[in-house]
Short mmCIF file of N, CA and C in Angstrom, two decimals:
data_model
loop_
_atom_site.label_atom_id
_atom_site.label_comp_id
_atom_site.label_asym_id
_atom_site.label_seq_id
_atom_site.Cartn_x
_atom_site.Cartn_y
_atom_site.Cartn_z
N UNK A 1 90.51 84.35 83.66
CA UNK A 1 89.64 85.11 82.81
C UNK A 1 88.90 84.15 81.89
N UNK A 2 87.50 84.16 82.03
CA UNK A 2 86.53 83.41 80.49
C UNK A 2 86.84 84.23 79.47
N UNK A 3 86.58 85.36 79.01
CA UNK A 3 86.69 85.69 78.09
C UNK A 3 87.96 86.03 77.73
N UNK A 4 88.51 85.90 76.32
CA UNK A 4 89.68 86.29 75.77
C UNK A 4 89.40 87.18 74.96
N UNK A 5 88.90 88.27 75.66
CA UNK A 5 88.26 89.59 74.89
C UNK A 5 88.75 90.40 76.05
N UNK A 6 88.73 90.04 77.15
CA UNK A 6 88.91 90.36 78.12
C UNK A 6 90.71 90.42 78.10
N UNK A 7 91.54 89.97 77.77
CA UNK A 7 92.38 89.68 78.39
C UNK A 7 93.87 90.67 77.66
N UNK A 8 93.38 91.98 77.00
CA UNK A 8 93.90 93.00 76.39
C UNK A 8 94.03 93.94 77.55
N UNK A 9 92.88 93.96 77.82
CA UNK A 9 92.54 95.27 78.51
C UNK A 9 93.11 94.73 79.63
N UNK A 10 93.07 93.39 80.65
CA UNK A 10 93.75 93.14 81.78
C UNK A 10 95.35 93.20 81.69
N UNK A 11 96.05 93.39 80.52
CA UNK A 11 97.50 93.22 80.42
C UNK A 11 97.51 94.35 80.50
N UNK A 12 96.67 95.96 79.36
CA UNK A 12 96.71 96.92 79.84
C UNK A 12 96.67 97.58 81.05
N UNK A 13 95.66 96.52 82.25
CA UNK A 13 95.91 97.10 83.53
C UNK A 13 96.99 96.98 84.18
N UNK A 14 97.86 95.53 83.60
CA UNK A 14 98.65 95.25 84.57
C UNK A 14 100.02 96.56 84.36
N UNK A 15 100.35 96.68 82.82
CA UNK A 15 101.17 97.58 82.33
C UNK A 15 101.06 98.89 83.10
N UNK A 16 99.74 99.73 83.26
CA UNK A 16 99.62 100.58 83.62
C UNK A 16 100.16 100.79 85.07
N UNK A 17 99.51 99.90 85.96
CA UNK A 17 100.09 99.65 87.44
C UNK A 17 101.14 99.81 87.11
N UNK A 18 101.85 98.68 86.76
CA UNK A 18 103.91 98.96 87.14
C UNK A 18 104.30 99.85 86.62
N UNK A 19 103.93 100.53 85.83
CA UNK A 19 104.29 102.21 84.97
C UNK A 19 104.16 102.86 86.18
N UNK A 20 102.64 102.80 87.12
CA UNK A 20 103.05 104.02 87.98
C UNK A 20 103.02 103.96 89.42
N UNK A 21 103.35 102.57 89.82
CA UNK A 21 104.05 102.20 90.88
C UNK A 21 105.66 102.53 90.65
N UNK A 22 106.41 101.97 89.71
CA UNK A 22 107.49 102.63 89.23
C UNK A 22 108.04 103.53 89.53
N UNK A 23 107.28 104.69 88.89
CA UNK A 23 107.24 106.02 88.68
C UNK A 23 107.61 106.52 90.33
N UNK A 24 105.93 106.35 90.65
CA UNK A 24 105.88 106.54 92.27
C UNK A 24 107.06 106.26 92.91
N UNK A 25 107.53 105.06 92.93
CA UNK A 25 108.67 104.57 94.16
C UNK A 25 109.83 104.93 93.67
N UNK A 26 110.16 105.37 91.89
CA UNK A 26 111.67 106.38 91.86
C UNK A 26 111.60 107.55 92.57
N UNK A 27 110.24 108.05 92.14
CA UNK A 27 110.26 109.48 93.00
C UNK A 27 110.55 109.60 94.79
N UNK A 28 110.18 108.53 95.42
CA UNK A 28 109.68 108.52 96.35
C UNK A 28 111.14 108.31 97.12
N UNK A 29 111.34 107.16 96.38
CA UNK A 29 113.15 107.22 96.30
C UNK A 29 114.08 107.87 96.44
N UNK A 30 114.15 108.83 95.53
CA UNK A 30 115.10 109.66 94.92
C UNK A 30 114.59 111.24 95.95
N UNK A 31 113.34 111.24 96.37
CA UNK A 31 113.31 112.90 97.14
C UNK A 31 113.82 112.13 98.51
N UNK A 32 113.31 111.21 99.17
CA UNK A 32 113.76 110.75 100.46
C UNK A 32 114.96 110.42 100.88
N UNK A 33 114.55 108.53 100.44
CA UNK A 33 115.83 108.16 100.70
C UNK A 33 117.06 108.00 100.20
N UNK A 34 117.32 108.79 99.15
CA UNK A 34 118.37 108.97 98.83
C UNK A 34 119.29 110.09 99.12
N UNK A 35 118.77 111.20 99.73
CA UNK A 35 119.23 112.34 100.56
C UNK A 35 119.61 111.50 101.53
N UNK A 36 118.53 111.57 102.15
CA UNK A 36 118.87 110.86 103.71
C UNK A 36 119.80 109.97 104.25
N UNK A 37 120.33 108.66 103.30
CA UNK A 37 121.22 108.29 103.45
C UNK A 37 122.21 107.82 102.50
N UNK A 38 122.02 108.96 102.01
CA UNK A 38 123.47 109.64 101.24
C UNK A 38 123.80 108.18 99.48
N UNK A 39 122.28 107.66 99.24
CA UNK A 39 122.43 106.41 98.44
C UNK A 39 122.23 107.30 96.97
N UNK A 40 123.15 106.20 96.03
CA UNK A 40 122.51 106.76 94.69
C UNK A 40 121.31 106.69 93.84
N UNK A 41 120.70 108.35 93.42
CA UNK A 41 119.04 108.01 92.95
C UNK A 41 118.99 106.80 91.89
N UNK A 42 117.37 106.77 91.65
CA UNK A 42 117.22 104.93 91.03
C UNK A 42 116.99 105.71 90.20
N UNK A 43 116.88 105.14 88.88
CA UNK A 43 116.37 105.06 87.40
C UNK A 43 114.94 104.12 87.65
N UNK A 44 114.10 104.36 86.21
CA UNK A 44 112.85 103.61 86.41
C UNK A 44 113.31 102.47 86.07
N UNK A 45 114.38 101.87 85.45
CA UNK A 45 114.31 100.62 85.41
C UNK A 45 114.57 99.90 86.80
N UNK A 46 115.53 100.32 87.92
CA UNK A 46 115.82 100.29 88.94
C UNK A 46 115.00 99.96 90.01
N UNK A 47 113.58 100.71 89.53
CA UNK A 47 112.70 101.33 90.45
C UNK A 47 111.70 99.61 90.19
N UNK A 48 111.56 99.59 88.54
CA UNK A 48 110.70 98.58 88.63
C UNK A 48 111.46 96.73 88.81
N UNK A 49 113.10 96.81 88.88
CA UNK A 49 113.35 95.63 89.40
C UNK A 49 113.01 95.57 91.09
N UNK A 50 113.57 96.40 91.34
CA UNK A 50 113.12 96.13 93.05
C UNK A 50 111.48 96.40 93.79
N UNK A 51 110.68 96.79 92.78
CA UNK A 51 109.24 96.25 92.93
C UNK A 51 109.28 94.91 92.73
N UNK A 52 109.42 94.43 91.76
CA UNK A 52 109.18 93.05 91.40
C UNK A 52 109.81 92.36 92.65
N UNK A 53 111.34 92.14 93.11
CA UNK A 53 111.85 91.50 94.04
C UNK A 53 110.97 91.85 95.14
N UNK A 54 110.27 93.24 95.79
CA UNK A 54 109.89 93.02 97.02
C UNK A 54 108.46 92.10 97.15
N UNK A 55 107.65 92.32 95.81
CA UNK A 55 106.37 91.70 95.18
C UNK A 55 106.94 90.27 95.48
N UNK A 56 108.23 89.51 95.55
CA UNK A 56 108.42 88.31 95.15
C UNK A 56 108.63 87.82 96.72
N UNK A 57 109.22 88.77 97.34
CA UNK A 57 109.42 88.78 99.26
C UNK A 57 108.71 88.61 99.50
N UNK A 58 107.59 89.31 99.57
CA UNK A 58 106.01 89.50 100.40
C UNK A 58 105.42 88.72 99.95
N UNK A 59 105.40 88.42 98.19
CA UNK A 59 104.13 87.09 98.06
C UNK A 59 103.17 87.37 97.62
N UNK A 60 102.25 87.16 96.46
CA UNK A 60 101.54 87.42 96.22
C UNK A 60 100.18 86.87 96.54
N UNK A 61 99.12 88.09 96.80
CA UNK A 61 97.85 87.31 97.40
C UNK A 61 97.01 86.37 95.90
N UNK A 62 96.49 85.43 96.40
CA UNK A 62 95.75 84.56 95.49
C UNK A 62 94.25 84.83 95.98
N UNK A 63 93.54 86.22 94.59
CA UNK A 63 92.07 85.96 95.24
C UNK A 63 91.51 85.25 93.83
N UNK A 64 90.58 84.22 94.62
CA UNK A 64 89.71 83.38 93.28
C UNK A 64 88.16 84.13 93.10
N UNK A 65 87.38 84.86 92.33
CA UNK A 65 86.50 85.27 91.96
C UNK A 65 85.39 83.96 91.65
N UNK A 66 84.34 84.29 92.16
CA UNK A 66 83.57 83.48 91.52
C UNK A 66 82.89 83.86 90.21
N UNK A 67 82.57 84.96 89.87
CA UNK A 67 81.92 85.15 89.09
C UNK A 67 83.53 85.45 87.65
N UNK A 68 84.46 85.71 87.89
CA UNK A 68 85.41 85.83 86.95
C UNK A 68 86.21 86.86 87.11
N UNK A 69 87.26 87.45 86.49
CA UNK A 69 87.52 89.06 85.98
C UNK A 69 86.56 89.45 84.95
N UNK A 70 86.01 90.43 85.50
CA UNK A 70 85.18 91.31 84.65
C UNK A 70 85.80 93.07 84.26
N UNK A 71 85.53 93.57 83.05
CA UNK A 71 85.95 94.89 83.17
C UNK A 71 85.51 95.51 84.15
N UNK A 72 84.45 95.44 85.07
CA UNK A 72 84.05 96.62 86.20
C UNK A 72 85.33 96.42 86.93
N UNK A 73 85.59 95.10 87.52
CA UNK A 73 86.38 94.64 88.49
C UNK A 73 87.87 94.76 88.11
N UNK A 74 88.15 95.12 86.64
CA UNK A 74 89.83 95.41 86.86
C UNK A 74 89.45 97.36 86.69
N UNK A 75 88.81 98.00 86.19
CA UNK A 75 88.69 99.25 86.25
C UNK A 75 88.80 99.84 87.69
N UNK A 76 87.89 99.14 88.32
CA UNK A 76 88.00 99.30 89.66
C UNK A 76 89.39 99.28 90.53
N UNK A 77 90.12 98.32 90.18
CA UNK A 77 91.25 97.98 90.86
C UNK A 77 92.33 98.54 90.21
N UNK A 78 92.21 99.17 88.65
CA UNK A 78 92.98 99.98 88.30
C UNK A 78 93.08 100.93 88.74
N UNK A 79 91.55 102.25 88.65
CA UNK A 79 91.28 103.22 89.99
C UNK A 79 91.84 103.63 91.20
N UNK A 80 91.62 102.30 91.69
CA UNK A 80 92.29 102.46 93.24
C UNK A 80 93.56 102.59 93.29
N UNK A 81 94.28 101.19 92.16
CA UNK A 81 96.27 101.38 92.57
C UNK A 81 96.05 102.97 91.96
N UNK A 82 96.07 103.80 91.03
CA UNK A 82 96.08 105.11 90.56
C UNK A 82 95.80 105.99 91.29
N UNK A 83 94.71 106.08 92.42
CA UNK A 83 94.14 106.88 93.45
C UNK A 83 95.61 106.63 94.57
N UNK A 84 95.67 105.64 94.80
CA UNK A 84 97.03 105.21 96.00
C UNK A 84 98.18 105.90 95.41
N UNK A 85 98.19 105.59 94.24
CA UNK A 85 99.34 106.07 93.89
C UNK A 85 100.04 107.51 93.85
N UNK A 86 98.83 108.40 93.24
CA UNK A 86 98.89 109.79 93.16
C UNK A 86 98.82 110.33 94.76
N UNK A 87 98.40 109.66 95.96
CA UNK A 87 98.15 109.79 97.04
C UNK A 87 99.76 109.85 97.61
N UNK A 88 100.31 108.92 97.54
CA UNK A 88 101.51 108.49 98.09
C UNK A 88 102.49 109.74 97.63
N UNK A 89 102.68 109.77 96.43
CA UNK A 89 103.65 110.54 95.28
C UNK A 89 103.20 112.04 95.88
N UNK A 90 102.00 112.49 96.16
CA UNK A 90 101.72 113.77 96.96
C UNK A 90 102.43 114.18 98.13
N UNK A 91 101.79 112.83 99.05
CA UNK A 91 102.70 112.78 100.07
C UNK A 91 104.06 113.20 100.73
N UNK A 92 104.67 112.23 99.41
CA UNK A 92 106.02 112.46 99.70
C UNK A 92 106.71 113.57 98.88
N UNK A 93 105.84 114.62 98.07
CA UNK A 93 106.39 115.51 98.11
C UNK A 93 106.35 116.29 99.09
N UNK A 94 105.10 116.41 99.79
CA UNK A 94 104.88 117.49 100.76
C UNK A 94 106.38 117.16 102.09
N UNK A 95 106.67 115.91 102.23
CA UNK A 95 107.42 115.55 102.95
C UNK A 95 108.95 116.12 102.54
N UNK A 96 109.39 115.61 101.23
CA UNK A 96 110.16 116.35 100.68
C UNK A 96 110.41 117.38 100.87
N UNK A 97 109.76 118.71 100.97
CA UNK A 97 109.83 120.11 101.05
C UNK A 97 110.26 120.05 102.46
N UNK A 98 110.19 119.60 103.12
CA UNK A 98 110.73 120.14 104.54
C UNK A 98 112.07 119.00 105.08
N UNK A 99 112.26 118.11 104.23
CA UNK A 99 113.88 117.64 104.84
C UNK A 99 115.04 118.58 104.18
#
């Protein structure tokens, strides 16, 4: 990031993401696979250590911007994880209802 004006609002994005990736994957958790094979439901703290560990498995992608982080460009990418997210969490309720 150039600007350090900038760099509030990118911690706010990052906060926001793991709040509701979190969220998402206790739920997602706790209606599925934890019926299914008979495991105990997660807590959000639970939910957000084993994000981090699988984030640390898989690896994180390195993209370099030329022009910088800009607010369009984390709004944007805030958007989307939030759009995915509420997508997924739908999902797996509808899935839910019928196991």
């Amino acid at each position: 990031m150039k600007d350090n004006n900038e760099f509030p609002f990118a911690l706010a994005t990052i906060m926001v993401r793991l709040i509701a990736e979190g969220f998402v994957f206790m739920k997602l958790w706790n209606w599925m696979v934890a019926p299914l094979f008979q495991l105990q439901p997660l807590g959000v703290y639970e939910s957000f250590g084993l994000i981090v560990i699988l984030n640390f498995l898989k690896g994180y992608k390195s993209i370099e911007y030329e022009a910088g982080f800009t607010s369009e460009l984390i709004v944007n990418a805030l958007t989307k994880e939030l759009v995915y997210s509420f997508f997924f969490l739908m999902l797996g309720a509808l899935i839910s209802l019928y196991l």
